[in-house]
Amino acid sequence: MSNKAKANILLLITALIWGTAFVAQKEGGAIGAFTFNGIRTFLGGLVLIPFILINRKRVRNKSLPQTDRDQGSGEVTGAPADVGPLFSKIEIIGGAVCGTALFVAGSLQQFGLAFTTAGKAAFITTLYVVFCPILSLIITKKKTRPLIWLCIALDCVGLYLLCMTDSSFSIQIGDSLVILCAIAFALQMVLVDVYIGRVDGLKLSCIQFLVAGAEGMICMLIFEQPIVFGDIAANWLPILYAGVMSCGIGYTFQVLGQRYADPAIAALILCLESVFGALAGAVLLHETMTMRELTGCIIMFAVVVISNLPEKKPKGDLPDTGGTAE
């Protein structure tokens, strides 16, 4: 099996994990949005620490001269190489900035799930794919393709069908919060893009999870007292799934998959998160959607696909034959 095929499988598993995590968030949210998000996000950061330590040990061993290695046993006999601090200053700063954006996004999503279905929340959250280029234009001055503006217009149609289910022309509070969550997730992704070229991606993710988790638990102590540890223990499965699987393993698989996958194909596969979220909500939570809402979902998913179509190059441009940037 080729590396690209393996990468696509990892990304498909990631989309499945992220999509089904909406059910875990819906079920575990009863203990409080800040409590659930704080614990599960901090747990996700802790899960990544062993991977970081393993990579650090591998880098340290590779940096040793060949003469410092025992050729017979494969053990390192020389002094450990200095590979610097566990986290650099830029990784800590970037992780703190991205983690705060992640905390805001996760909190809005968790509060929104209390007033809407897991399926609708999964589809609305995928709006981050459209919001990302808009925020990127504002923050990093990257130009947006004309196609994206068409996607925004179509997305408004899909949102109307999905969210405005009555004749009062009023959007529900849960849907509004999830839309704001999609904007916050888009901001977090743009911020990650700002720092990712200068830091280790796994370390950046670990710090942002720890920061988001710490901020969530601080808000938990302030706004959601008293804490009933019995309720937390009773919801151990949703917390564990959302923390270990969604944050820890899901992100790790995403990083490994995107190393070899085509960027456009990777984005399309990850957007299947919305489909898996809707299916999980229907199967596990017995959620239902009207034909009007399903039509809105189809339009929104089509927008996600269209927004990730590769840009057509001018005829004078030579094809890119170089390798993938690491």
mmCIF file of C-alpha atoms in Angstrom, residues 46-63 69 76 83 86-87 200 202-203 206 252 256:
data_model
loop_
_atom_site.group_PDB
_atom_site.id
_atom_site.type_symbol
_atom_site.label_atom_id
_atom_site.label_comp_id
_atom_site.label_asym_id
_atom_site.label_seq_id
_atom_site.Cartn_x
_atom_site.Cartn_y
_atom_site.Cartn_z
ATOM 1 C CA LEU A 46 -1.555 15.066 28.201
ATOM 2 C CA VAL A 47 -2.048 12.271 25.653
ATOM 3 C CA LEU A 48 0.341 14.005 23.232
ATOM 4 C CA ILE A 49 3.201 14.348 25.754
ATOM 5 C CA PRO A 50 4.438 10.709 25.397
ATOM 6 C CA PHE A 51 4.612 11.139 21.603
ATOM 7 C CA ILE A 52 6.638 14.337 22.044
ATOM 8 C CA LEU A 53 9.049 12.611 24.451
ATOM 9 C CA ILE A 54 9.468 9.663 22.062
ATOM 10 C CA ASN A 55 10.247 12.028 19.171
ATOM 11 C CA ARG A 56 12.660 13.972 21.384
ATOM 12 C CA LYS A 57 14.522 10.786 22.293
ATOM 13 C CA ARG A 58 14.679 9.770 18.631
ATOM 14 C CA VAL A 59 16.120 13.157 17.627
ATOM 15 C CA ARG A 60 18.649 13.015 20.462
ATOM 16 C CA ASN A 61 19.812 9.525 19.453
ATOM 17 C CA LYS A 62 20.097 10.482 15.787
ATOM 18 C CA SER A 63 22.268 13.463 16.699
ATOM 19 C CA ARG A 69 26.697 3.765 19.299
ATOM 20 C CA VAL A 76 23.625 4.461 22.738
ATOM 21 C CA VAL A 83 18.496 18.959 21.881
ATOM 22 C CA LEU A 86 11.322 20.542 25.668
ATOM 23 C CA PHE A 87 9.280 23.512 24.394
ATOM 24 C CA ASP A 200 6.959 21.531 15.814
ATOM 25 C CA LEU A 202 2.861 18.165 17.662
ATOM 26 C CA LYS A 203 4.293 20.441 20.359
ATOM 27 C CA CYS A 206 0.004 19.851 22.868
ATOM 28 C CA THR A 252 -1.963 12.844 15.660
ATOM 29 C CA LEU A 256 0.627 11.853 10.044
#
